[in-house]
mmCIF file of C-alpha atoms in Angstrom:
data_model
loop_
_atom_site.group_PDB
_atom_site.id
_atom_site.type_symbol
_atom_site.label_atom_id
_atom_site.label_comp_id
_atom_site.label_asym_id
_atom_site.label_seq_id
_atom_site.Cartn_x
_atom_site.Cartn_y
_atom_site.Cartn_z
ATOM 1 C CA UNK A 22 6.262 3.394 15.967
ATOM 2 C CA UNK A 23 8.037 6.560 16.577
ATOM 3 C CA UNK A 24 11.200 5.455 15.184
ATOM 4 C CA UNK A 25 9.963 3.422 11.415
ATOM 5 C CA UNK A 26 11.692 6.562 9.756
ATOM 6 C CA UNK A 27 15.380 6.428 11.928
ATOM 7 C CA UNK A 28 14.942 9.653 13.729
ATOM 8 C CA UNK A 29 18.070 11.129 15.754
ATOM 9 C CA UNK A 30 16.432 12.278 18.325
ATOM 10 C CA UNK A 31 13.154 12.007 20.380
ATOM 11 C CA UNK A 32 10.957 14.392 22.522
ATOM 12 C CA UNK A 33 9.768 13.235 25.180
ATOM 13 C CA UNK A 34 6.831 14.916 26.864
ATOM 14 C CA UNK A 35 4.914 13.837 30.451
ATOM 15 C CA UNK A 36 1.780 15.406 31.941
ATOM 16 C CA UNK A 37 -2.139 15.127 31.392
ATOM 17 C CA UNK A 38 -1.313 13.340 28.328
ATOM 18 C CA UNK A 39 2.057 11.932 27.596
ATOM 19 C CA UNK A 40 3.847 11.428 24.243
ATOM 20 C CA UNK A 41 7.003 10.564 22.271
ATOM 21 C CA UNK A 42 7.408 12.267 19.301
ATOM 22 C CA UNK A 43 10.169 12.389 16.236
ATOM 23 C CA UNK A 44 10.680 14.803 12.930
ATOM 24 C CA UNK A 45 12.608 12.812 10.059
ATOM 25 C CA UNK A 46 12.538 12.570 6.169
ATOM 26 C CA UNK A 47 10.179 15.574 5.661
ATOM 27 C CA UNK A 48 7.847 13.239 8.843
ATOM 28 C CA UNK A 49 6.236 14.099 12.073
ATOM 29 C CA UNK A 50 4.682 11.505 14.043
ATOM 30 C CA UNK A 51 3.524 11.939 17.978
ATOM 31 C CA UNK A 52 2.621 8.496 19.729
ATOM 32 C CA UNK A 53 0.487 9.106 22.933
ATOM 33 C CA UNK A 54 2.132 6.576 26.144
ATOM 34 C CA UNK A 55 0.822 5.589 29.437
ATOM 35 C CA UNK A 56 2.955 7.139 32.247
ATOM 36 C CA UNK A 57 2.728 7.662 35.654
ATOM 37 C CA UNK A 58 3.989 11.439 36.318
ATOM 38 C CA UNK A 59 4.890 12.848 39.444
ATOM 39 C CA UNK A 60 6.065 15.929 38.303
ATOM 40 C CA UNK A 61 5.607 17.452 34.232
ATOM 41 C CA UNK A 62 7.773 18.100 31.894
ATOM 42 C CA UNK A 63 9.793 17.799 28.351
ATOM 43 C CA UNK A 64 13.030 17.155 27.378
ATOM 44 C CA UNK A 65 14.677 15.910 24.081
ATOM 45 C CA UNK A 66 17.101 12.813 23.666
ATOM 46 C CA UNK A 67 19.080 10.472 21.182
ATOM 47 C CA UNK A 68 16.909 7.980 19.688
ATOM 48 C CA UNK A 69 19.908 5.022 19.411
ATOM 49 C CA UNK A 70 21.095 5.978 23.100
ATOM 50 C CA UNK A 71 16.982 5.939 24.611
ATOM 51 C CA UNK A 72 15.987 2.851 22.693
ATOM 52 C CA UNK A 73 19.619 1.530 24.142
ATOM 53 C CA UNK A 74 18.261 2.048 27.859
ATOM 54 C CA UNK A 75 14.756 0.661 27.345
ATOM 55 C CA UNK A 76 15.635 -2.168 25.424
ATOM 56 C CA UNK A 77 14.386 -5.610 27.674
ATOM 57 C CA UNK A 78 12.279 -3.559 29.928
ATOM 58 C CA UNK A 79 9.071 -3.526 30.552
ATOM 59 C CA UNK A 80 9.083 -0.108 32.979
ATOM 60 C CA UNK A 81 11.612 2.636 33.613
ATOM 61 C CA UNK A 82 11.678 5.690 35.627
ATOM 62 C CA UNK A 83 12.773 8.779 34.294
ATOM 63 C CA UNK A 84 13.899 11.852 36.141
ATOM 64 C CA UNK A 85 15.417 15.193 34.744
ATOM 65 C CA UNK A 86 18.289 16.333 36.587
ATOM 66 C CA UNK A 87 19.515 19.485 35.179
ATOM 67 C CA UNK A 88 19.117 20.753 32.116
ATOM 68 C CA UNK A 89 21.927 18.186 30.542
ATOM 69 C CA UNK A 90 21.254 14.897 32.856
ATOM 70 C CA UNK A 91 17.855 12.638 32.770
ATOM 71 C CA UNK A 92 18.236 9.805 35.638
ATOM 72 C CA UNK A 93 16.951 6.471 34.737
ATOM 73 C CA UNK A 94 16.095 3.527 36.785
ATOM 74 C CA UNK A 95 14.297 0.114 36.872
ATOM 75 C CA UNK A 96 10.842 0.016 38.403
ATOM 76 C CA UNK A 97 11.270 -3.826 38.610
ATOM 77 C CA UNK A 98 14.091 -4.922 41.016
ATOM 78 C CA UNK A 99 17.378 -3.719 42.126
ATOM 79 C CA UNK A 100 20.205 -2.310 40.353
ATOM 80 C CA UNK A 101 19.889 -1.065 36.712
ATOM 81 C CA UNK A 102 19.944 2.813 36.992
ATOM 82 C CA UNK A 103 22.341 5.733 35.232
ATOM 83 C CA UNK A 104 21.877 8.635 33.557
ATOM 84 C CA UNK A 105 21.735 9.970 30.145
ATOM 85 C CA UNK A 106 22.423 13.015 28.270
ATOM 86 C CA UNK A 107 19.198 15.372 27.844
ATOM 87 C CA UNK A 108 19.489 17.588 24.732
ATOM 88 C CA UNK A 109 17.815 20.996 24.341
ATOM 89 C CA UNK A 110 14.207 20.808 23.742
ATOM 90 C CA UNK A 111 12.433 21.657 20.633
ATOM 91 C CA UNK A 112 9.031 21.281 21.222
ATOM 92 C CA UNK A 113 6.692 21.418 18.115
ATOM 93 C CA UNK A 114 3.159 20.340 17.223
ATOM 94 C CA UNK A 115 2.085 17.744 15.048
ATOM 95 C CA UNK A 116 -1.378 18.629 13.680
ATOM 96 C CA UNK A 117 -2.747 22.297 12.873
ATOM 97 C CA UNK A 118 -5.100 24.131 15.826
ATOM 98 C CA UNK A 119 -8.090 24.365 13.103
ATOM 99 C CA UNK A 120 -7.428 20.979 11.300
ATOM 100 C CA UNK A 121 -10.583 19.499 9.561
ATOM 101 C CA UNK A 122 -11.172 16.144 8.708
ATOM 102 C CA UNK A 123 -11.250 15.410 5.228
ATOM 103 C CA UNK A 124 -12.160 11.419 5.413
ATOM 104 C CA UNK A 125 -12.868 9.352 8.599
ATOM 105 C CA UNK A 126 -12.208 5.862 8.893
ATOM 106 C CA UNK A 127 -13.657 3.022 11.290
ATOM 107 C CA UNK A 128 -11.655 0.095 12.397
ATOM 108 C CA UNK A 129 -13.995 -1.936 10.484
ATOM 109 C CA UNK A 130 -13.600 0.910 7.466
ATOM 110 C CA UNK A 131 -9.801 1.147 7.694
ATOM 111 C CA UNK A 132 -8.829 -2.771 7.832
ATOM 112 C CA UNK A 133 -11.134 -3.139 4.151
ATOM 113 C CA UNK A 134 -9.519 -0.539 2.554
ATOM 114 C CA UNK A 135 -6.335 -1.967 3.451
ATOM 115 C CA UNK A 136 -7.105 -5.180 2.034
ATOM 116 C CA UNK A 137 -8.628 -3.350 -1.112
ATOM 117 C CA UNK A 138 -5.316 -1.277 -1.559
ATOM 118 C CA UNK A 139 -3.168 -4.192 -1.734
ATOM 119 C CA UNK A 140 -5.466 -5.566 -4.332
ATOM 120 C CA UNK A 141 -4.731 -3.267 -6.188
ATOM 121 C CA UNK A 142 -1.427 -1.870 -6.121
ATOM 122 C CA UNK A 143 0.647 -2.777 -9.127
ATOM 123 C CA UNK A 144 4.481 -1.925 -9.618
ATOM 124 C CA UNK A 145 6.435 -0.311 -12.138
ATOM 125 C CA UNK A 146 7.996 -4.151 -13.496
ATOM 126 C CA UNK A 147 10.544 -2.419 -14.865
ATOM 127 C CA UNK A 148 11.384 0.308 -11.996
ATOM 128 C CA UNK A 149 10.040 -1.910 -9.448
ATOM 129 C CA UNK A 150 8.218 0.616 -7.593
ATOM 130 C CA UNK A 151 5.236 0.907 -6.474
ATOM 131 C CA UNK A 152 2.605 3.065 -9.129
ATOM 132 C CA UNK A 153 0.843 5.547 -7.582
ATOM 133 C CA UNK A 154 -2.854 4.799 -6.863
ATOM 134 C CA UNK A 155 -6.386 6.982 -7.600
ATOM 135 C CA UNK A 156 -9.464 7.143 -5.424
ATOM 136 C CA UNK A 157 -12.580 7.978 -5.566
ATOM 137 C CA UNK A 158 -14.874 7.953 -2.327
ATOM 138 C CA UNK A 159 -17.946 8.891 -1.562
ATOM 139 C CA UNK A 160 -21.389 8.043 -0.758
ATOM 140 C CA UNK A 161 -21.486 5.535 -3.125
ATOM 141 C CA UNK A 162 -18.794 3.579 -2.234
ATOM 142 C CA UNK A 163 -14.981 3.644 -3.575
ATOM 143 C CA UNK A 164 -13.114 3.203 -6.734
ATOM 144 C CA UNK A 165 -9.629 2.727 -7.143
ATOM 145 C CA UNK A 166 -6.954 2.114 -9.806
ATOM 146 C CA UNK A 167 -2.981 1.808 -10.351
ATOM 147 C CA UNK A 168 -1.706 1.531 -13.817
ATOM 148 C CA UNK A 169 1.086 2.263 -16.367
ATOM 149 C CA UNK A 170 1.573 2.117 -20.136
ATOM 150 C CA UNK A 171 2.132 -1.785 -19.655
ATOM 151 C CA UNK A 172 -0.628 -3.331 -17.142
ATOM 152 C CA UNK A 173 -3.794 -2.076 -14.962
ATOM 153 C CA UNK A 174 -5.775 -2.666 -11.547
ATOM 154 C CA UNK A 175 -9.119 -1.717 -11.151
ATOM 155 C CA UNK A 176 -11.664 -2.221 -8.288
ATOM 156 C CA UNK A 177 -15.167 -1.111 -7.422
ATOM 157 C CA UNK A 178 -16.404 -1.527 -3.990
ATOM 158 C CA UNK A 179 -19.691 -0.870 -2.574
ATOM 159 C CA UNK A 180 -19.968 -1.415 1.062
ATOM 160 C CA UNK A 181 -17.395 1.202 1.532
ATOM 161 C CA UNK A 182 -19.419 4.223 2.028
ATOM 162 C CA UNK A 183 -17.927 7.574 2.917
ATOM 163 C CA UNK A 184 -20.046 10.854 4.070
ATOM 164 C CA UNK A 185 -18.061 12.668 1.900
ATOM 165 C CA UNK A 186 -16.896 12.795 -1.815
ATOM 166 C CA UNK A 187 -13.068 12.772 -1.873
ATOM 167 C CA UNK A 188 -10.973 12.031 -4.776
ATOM 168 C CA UNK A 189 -7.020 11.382 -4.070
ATOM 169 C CA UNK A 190 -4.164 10.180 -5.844
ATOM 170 C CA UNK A 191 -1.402 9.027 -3.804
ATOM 171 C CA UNK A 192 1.769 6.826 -3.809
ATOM 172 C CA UNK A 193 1.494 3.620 -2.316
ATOM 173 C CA UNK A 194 3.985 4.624 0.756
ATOM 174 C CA UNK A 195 1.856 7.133 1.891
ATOM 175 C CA UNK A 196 -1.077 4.927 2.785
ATOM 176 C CA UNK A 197 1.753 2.166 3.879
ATOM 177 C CA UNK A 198 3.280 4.509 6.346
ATOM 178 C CA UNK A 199 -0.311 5.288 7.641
ATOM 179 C CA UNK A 200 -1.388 1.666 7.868
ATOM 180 C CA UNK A 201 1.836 1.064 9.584
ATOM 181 C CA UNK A 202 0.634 3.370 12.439
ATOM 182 C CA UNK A 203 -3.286 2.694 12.734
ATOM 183 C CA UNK A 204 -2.102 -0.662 13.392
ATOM 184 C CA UNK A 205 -5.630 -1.928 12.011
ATOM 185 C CA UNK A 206 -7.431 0.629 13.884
ATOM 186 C CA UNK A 207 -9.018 3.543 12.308
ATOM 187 C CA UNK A 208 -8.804 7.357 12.611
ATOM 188 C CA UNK A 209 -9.018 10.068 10.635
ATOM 189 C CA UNK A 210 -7.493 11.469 7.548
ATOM 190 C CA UNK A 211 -6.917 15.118 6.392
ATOM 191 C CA UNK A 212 -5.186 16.398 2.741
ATOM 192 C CA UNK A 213 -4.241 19.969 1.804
ATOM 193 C CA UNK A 214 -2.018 20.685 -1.227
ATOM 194 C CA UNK A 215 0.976 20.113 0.340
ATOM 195 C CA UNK A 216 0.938 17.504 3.724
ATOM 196 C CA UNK A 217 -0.876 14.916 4.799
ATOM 197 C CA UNK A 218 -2.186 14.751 8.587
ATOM 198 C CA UNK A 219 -3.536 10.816 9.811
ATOM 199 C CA UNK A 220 -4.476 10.701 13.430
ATOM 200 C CA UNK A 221 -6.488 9.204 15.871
ATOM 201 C CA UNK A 222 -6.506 8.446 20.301
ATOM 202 C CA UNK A 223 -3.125 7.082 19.878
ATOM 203 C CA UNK A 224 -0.982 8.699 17.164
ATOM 204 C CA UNK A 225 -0.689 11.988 15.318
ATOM 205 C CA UNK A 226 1.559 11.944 11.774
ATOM 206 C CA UNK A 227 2.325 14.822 9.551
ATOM 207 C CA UNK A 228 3.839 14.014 5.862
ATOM 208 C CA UNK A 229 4.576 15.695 2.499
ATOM 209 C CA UNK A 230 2.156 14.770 -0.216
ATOM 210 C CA UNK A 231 3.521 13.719 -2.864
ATOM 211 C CA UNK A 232 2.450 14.981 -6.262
ATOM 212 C CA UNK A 233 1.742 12.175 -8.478
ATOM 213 C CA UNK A 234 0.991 12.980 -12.344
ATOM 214 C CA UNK A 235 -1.973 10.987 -14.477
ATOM 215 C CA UNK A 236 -4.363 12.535 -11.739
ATOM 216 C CA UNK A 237 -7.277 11.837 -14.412
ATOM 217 C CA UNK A 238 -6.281 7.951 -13.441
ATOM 218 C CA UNK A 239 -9.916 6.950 -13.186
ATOM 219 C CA UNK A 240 -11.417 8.812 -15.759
ATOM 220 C CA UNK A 241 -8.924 7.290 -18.191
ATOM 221 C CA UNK A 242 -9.736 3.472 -16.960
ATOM 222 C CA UNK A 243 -13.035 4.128 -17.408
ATOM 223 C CA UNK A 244 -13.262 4.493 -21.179
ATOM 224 C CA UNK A 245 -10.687 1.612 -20.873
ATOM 225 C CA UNK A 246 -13.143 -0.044 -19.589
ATOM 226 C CA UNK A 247 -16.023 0.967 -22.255
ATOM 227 C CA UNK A 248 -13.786 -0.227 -24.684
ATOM 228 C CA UNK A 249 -13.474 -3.704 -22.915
ATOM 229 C CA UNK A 250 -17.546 -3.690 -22.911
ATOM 230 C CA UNK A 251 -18.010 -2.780 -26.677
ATOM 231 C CA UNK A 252 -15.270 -5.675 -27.702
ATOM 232 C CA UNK A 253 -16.189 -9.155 -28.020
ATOM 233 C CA UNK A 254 -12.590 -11.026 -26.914
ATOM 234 C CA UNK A 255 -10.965 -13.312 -28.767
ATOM 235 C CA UNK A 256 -10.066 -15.987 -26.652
ATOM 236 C CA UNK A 257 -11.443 -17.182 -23.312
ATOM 237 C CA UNK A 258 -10.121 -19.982 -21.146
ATOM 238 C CA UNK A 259 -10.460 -20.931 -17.548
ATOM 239 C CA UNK A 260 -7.494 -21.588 -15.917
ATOM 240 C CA UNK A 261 -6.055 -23.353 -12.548
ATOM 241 C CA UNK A 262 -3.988 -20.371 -11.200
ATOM 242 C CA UNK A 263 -1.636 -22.209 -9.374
ATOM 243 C CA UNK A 264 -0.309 -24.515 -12.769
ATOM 244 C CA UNK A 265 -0.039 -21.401 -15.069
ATOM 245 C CA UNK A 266 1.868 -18.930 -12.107
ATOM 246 C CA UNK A 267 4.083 -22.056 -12.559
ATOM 247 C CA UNK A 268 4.476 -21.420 -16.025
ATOM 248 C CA UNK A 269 4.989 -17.991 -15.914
ATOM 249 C CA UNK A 270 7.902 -17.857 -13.463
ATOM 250 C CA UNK A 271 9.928 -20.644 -15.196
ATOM 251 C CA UNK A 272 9.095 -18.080 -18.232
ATOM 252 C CA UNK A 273 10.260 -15.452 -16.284
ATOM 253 C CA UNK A 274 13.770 -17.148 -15.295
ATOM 254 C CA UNK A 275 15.113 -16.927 -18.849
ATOM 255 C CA UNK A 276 13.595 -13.217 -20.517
ATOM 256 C CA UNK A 277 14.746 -10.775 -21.852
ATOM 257 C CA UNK A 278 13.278 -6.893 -21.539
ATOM 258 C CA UNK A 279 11.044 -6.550 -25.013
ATOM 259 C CA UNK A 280 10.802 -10.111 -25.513
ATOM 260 C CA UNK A 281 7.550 -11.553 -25.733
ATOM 261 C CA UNK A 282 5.825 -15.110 -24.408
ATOM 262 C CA UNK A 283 3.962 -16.408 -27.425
ATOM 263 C CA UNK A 284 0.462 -17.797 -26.011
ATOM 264 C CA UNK A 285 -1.643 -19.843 -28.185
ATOM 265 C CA UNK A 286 -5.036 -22.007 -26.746
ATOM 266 C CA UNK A 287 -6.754 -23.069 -29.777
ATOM 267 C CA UNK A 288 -8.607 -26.639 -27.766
ATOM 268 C CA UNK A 289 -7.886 -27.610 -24.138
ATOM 269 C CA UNK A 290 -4.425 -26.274 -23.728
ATOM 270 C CA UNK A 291 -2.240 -23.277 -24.121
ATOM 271 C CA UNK A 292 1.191 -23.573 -25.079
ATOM 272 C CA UNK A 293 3.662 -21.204 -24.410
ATOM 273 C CA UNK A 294 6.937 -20.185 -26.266
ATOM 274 C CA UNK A 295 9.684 -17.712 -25.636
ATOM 275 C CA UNK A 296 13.722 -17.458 -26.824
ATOM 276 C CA UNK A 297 15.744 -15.521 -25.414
ATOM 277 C CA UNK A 298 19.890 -14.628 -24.888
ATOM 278 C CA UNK A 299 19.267 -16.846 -21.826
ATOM 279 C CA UNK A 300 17.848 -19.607 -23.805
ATOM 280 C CA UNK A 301 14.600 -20.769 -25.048
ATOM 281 C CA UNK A 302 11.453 -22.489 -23.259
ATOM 282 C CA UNK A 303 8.128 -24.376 -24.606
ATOM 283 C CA UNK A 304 5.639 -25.688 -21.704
ATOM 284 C CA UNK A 305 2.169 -26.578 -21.937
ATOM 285 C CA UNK A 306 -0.893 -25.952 -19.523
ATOM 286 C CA UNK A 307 -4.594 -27.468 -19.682
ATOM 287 C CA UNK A 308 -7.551 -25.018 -19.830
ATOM 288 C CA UNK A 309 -11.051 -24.877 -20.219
ATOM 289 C CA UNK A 310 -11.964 -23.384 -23.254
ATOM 290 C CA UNK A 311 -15.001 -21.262 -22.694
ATOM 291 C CA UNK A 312 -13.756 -19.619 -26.393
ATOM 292 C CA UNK A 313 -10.664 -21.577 -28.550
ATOM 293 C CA UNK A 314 -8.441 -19.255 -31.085
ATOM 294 C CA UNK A 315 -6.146 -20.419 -33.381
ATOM 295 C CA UNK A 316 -4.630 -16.835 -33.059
ATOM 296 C CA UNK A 317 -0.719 -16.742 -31.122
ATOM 297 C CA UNK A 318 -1.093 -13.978 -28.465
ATOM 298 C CA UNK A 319 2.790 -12.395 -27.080
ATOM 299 C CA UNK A 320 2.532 -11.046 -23.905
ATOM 300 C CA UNK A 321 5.484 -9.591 -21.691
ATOM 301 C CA UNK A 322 5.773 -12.598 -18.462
ATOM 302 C CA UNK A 323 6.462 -9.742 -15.898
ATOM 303 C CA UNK A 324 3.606 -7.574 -16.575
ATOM 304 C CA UNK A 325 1.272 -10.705 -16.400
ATOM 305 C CA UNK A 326 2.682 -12.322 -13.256
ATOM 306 C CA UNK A 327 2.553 -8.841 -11.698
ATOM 307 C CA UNK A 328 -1.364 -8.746 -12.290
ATOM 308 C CA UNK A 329 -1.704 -12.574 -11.194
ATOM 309 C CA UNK A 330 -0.122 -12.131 -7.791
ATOM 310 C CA UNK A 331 -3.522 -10.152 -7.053
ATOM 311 C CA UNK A 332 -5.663 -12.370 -8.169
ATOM 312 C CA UNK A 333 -7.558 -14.946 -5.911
ATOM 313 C CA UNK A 334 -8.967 -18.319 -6.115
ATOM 314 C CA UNK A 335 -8.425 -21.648 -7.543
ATOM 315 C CA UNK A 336 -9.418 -20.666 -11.353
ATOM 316 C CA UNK A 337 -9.918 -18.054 -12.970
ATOM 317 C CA UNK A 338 -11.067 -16.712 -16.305
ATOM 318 C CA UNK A 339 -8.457 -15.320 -18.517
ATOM 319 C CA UNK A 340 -10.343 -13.115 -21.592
ATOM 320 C CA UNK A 341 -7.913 -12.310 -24.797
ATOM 321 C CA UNK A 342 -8.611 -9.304 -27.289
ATOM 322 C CA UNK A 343 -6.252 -8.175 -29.672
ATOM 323 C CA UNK A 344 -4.851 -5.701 -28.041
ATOM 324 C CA UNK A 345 -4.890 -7.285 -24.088
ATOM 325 C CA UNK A 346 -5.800 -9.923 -21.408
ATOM 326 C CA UNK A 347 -7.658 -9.056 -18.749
ATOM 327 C CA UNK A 348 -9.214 -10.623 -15.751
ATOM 328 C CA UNK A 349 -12.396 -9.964 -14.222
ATOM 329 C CA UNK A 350 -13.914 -10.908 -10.986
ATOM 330 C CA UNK A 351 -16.467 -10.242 -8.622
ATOM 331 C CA UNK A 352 -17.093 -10.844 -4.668
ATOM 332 C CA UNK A 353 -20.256 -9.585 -3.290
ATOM 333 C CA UNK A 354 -19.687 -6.000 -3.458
ATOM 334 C CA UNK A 355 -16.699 -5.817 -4.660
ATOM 335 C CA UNK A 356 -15.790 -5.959 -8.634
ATOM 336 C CA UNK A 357 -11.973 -6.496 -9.519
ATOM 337 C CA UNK A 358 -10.021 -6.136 -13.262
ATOM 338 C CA UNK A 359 -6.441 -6.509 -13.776
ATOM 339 C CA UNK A 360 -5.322 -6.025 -17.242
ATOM 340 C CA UNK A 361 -1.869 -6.056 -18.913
ATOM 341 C CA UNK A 362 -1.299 -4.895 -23.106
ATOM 342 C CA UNK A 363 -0.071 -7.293 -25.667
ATOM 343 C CA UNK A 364 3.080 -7.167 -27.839
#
């Protein structure tokens, strides 16, 4: 855990409670350890030459020798032992003396919003980045969206429920790194302008928080949203998921950036139609037509398939308007759109 972010160095520190703990990339993170201690202390050592000495074992004892020296040994049979070089020690802490929680997550809490943010985290298809994501959370339960000028996510769940009212926008990578600690348990979460804390019994971490811009993220889906609701679309089909992914990546083999699928579904199929410098493609699909159209639709492949690797089930229903496609769907509490614009 202590060393996702490459560290150089560790400290390691022994006594009532014992720890290993690592500053790199603008990151702090302190993991708590079981030890046996005869005698406290700290000292500070190279992460590739530590990891080196406990690599295939399952215990080690480790003794300070001077100020330079630690002297390691195998608590399991005979034989491995040496010595490594101890650097000076730079103890530091990871979490502020007054910290106060800003959100606090269950195990239960923690492994749902996991799921949920994977949902719906969309990339940049041209960038290929992550786009940052907007929450709301409160006693009501939690909203969340990721978008960009091209495609959206959206999700509304309601057995989420949080004491209090937070609203964050964050990268992605800053509730990956998290996750990548809590290892599916929860803990607690604290935001100031400027650094992130996430701890719990096992691990404390201290990161930068980065600014993202569009902070008004779900204020602006919203009346994206009302819109939707005051439209009538166009076209509606139902769809086997796995037969028009299909489609979509062979699409996706031969485009071009700006160059448009055309989409057409006007009984119980939808053809699809794109040239490109790479060549040119026709395939067909079968559908259920809940509402036929005459009317050719041109969608960009990548923004769709983006959207349609976060979409579950068998079928679903794809809704056309004239200016987007959007899917909607609902599980128990939890209400999910993914949208992407037309060309």
């Amino acid at each position: 855990q202590v060393t996702l972010n490459k560290p150089d160095s560790l400290i390691l520190h022994f006594g009532k409670q014992s720890w290993i703990a690592a500053q790199s990339g603008g990151r702090t993170i302190k993991v708590f350890i079981n030890a046996k201690v005869t005698k406290p202390g700290v000292t500070h050592v190279n992460t590739n030459v530590f990891s080196g000495i406990l690599a295939n074992r399952k215990e080690l004892s480790l003794s300070q020798e001077d100020e330079s020296t630690i002297a390691f040994a195998t608590t399991v049979g005979k034989g491995y032992n040496g010595t490594i070089v101890s650097l000076p020690v730079e103890e530091f802490e990871v979490l502020p003396k007054d910290i106060e929680s800003t959100l606090q997550f269950s195990d239960d809490a923690w492994n749902n919003l996991s799921r949920l943010l994977d949902k719906v985290s969309i990339s940049s298809v041209y960038g290929q980045d992550a786009l940052p994501i907007h929450i709301d959370m409160g006693p009501n339960g939690l909203e969340m969206t990721c978008f960009d000028n091209y495609h959206a996510a959206y999700i509304v769940d309601k057995t989420l429920k949080f004491k209090r009212s937070k609203s964050l926008s964050l990268p992605k990578d800053t509730m990956t790194v998290v996750s990548g600690q809590a290892k599916g348990k929860g803990y607690s979460l604290s935001i100031d302008e400027a650094v992130v804390y996430a701890y719990n019994k096992e691990f404390q971490l201290r990161m930068p928080l980065e600014q993202t811009e569009n902070k008004g993220g779900l204020t602006m889906i919203r009346k994206f949203m009302d819109g939707i609701k005051a439209k009538k679309p166009v076209l509606e089909v139902g769809v086997v998921l796995s037969a028009f992914n299909r489609v979509i990546e062979n699409l996706s083999s031969i485009h071009d950036a700006n160059v448009a699928v055309l989409v057409k579904a006007p009984k119980d199929s939808m053809s699809f139609k794109m040239t490109s410098s790479y060549g040119s493609m026709n395939d067909v699909v079968k559908v259920r037509s809940i509402k036929a159209s005459n009317t050719e639709f041109k969608v960009d492949p990548n923004t769709l398939s983006d959207i349609l690797t976060k979409v579950d089930g068998k079928e679903v229903t794809m809704s056309f308007t004239e200016q987007c496609l959007y899917i909607k769907q609902k599980k128990d509490d939890t209400f999910l759109f993914y949208t992407c614009g037309l060309l």
